[in-house]
Short mmCIF file of C-alpha atoms in Angstrom, two decimals:
data_model
loop_
_atom_site.label_atom_id
_atom_site.label_comp_id
_atom_site.label_asym_id
_atom_site.label_seq_id
_atom_site.Cartn_x
_atom_site.Cartn_y
_atom_site.Cartn_z
CA MET H 1 2.94 26.46 68.17
CA ALA H 2 3.04 28.66 65.06
CA PHE H 3 5.29 31.68 64.64
CA VAL H 4 3.63 35.02 65.47
CA PHE H 5 5.50 38.24 64.69
CA ARG H 6 5.25 40.59 67.65
CA LEU H 7 5.17 43.71 65.44
CA ASN H 8 2.87 42.35 62.74
CA GLN H 9 0.34 45.17 63.07
CA LEU H 10 3.07 47.76 62.58
CA LEU H 11 4.27 45.88 59.50
CA GLN H 12 0.73 45.83 58.09
CA ILE H 13 0.38 49.57 58.73
CA ALA H 14 3.72 50.21 57.01
CA LEU H 15 2.58 48.16 53.99
CA HIS H 16 -0.71 50.05 53.86
CA GLU H 17 1.02 53.44 54.04
CA GLU H 18 3.48 52.41 51.33
CA ASN H 19 0.64 51.34 49.04
CA GLU H 20 -1.17 54.64 49.61
CA VAL H 21 1.94 56.59 48.65
CA LYS H 22 2.37 54.39 45.55
CA ASP H 23 -1.21 55.23 44.56
CA ARG H 24 -0.53 58.95 45.00
CA LEU H 25 2.61 58.61 42.90
CA MET H 26 0.68 56.89 40.10
CA ARG H 27 -1.98 59.62 40.17
CA LYS H 28 0.72 62.28 39.98
CA ASP H 29 2.30 60.48 37.01
CA GLY H 30 -1.12 60.54 35.35
CA GLU H 31 -1.43 64.29 35.95
CA ILE H 32 2.01 64.85 34.44
CA ALA H 33 1.11 62.73 31.42
CA GLU H 34 -2.09 64.73 30.99
CA LEU H 35 -0.09 67.98 31.03
CA ASP H 36 2.33 66.53 28.47
CA LYS H 37 -0.67 65.75 26.28
CA LYS H 38 -2.01 69.30 26.65
CA ILE H 39 1.41 70.77 25.81
CA GLN H 40 1.60 68.63 22.69
CA GLU H 41 -1.94 69.62 21.68
CA SER H 42 -1.02 73.29 22.08
CA LYS H 43 2.06 72.81 19.89
CA ASN H 44 -0.03 71.02 17.29
CA GLN H 45 -2.58 73.86 17.31
CA GLN H 46 0.23 76.37 16.85
CA GLN H 47 1.59 74.41 13.90
CA THR H 48 -1.87 74.13 12.36
CA ALA H 49 -2.44 77.86 12.85
CA LEU H 50 0.86 78.71 11.16
CA GLU H 51 -0.03 76.50 8.20
CA GLN H 52 -3.49 78.08 8.00
CA GLN H 53 -1.96 81.56 8.21
CA GLN H 54 0.31 80.72 5.31
CA GLN H 55 -2.67 79.57 3.22
CA ASP H 56 -4.63 82.71 4.10
CA LEU H 57 -1.63 84.86 3.11
CA LEU H 58 -1.43 83.13 -0.25
CA ALA H 59 -5.19 83.56 -0.70
CA GLY H 60 -4.89 87.24 0.17
CA ASP H 61 -7.35 87.14 3.09
CA LEU H 62 -5.78 89.96 5.15
CA VAL H 63 -8.62 90.09 7.69
CA LYS H 64 -7.83 86.57 8.85
CA VAL H 65 -4.09 87.13 8.63
CA ARG H 66 -4.32 89.99 11.15
CA MET H 67 -6.02 87.70 13.69
CA TYR H 68 -3.26 85.08 13.76
CA PRO H 69 -0.69 86.91 15.93
CA ALA H 70 -3.16 87.22 18.82
CA TYR H 71 -4.27 83.61 18.40
CA LEU H 72 -0.67 82.34 18.25
CA SER H 73 0.20 84.45 21.29
CA MET H 74 -2.69 82.93 23.22
CA LEU H 75 -1.58 79.41 22.24
CA LYS H 76 2.01 80.18 23.31
CA LYS H 77 0.79 81.48 26.70
CA GLN H 78 -1.30 78.35 27.09
CA GLU H 79 1.74 76.17 26.33
CA THR H 80 3.85 78.15 28.82
CA PHE H 81 1.17 77.77 31.49
CA TYR H 82 1.04 74.00 30.98
CA ALA H 83 4.85 73.78 31.02
CA ASP H 84 5.01 75.72 34.31
CA GLU H 85 2.26 73.53 35.76
CA LYS H 86 4.20 70.44 34.65
CA GLU H 87 7.33 71.68 36.46
CA LEU H 88 5.27 72.15 39.62
CA GLN H 89 3.79 68.67 39.28
CA ILE H 90 7.25 67.17 38.77
CA LYS H 91 8.47 68.81 41.98
CA GLN H 92 5.44 67.44 43.82
CA ARG H 93 6.10 64.01 42.31
CA GLN H 94 9.67 64.11 43.63
CA LYS H 95 8.39 64.84 47.14
CA ILE H 96 5.97 61.94 46.88
CA PHE H 97 8.77 59.71 45.59
CA ASP H 98 10.98 60.70 48.52
CA GLU H 99 8.11 59.85 50.86
CA LEU H 100 7.74 56.47 49.13
CA VAL H 101 11.42 55.72 49.65
CA GLU H 102 11.02 56.48 53.36
CA LYS H 103 7.92 54.25 53.63
CA GLN H 104 9.76 51.43 51.85
CA ARG H 105 12.67 51.81 54.26
CA ASN H 106 10.28 51.52 57.23
CA ARG H 107 8.61 48.43 55.74
CA LYS H 108 11.96 46.77 55.05
CA THR H 109 13.03 47.43 58.63
CA PHE H 110 9.95 45.64 59.95
CA GLU H 111 10.48 42.79 57.50
CA LYS H 112 14.08 42.37 58.67
CA LEU H 113 12.88 42.33 62.27
CA ARG H 114 10.31 39.69 61.33
CA GLU H 115 12.96 37.59 59.59
CA ALA H 116 15.24 37.84 62.63
CA ASP H 117 12.40 36.90 65.00
CA GLU H 118 11.39 34.02 62.76
CA ALA H 119 14.97 32.72 62.60
CA LYS H 120 15.21 32.97 66.40
CA TYR H 121 11.87 31.15 66.74
CA LYS H 122 12.97 28.36 64.38
CA LYS H 123 16.22 27.99 66.28
CA GLU H 124 14.35 27.70 69.59
CA MET H 125 11.91 25.17 68.11
CA ALA H 126 14.79 23.14 66.72
CA LYS H 127 16.50 23.24 70.13
CA LYS H 128 13.31 22.09 71.89
CA GLU H 129 12.79 19.33 69.35
CA GLN H 130 16.37 18.18 69.80
CA SER H 131 16.03 18.14 73.59
CA LYS H 132 12.83 16.06 73.27
CA LEU H 133 14.62 13.67 70.95
CA ASP H 134 17.59 13.47 73.36
CA GLU H 135 15.25 12.84 76.28
CA PHE H 136 13.45 10.15 74.34
CA ALA H 137 16.75 8.55 73.34
CA ASN H 138 17.96 8.59 76.97
CA ARG H 139 14.76 6.92 78.18
CA LYS H 140 15.04 4.31 75.46
CA LYS H 141 18.71 3.72 76.35
CA ASN H 142 17.92 3.47 80.06
CA SER H 143 15.10 1.04 79.46
CA LEU H 144 17.42 -1.18 77.40
CA LEU H 145 20.17 -1.10 80.00
CA GLU H 146 17.95 -2.02 82.96
CA PRO H 147 17.67 -5.76 83.44
CA ASP H 148 14.23 -7.24 83.41
CA ASN H 149 13.21 -8.18 86.95
CA ALA H 150 10.50 -10.54 85.94
#
């Protein structure tokens, strides 16, 4: 008779839930990485705009020079928006991480129960096997001790 864990379905559900939360956490990490990329792009655009403004100043193109403050302001607002969004995403990631820790704790509890049940099962099987061996040994001993009445 093979070992069957009495709470196996609950363990499978716990594993499934844990994997779903891990997937959500990976997606959230991807969103955060995307925001980091956008923040960096905004900073690069600001740097490029400042360099271009400097060249336009040296060239004496005052029409273009007057447009840069508004453009730089827009880029700074964009960077601030992405930074705020990143903070929000990080808070959401922490909640998902906390949920993952809870799901892992549940799974580990079921695994410990399974290990305990399996150890108990093995102990019972060993006890039954030993009693069969003892019974067999007693029969063999009794058959050797009885004189042949032939």
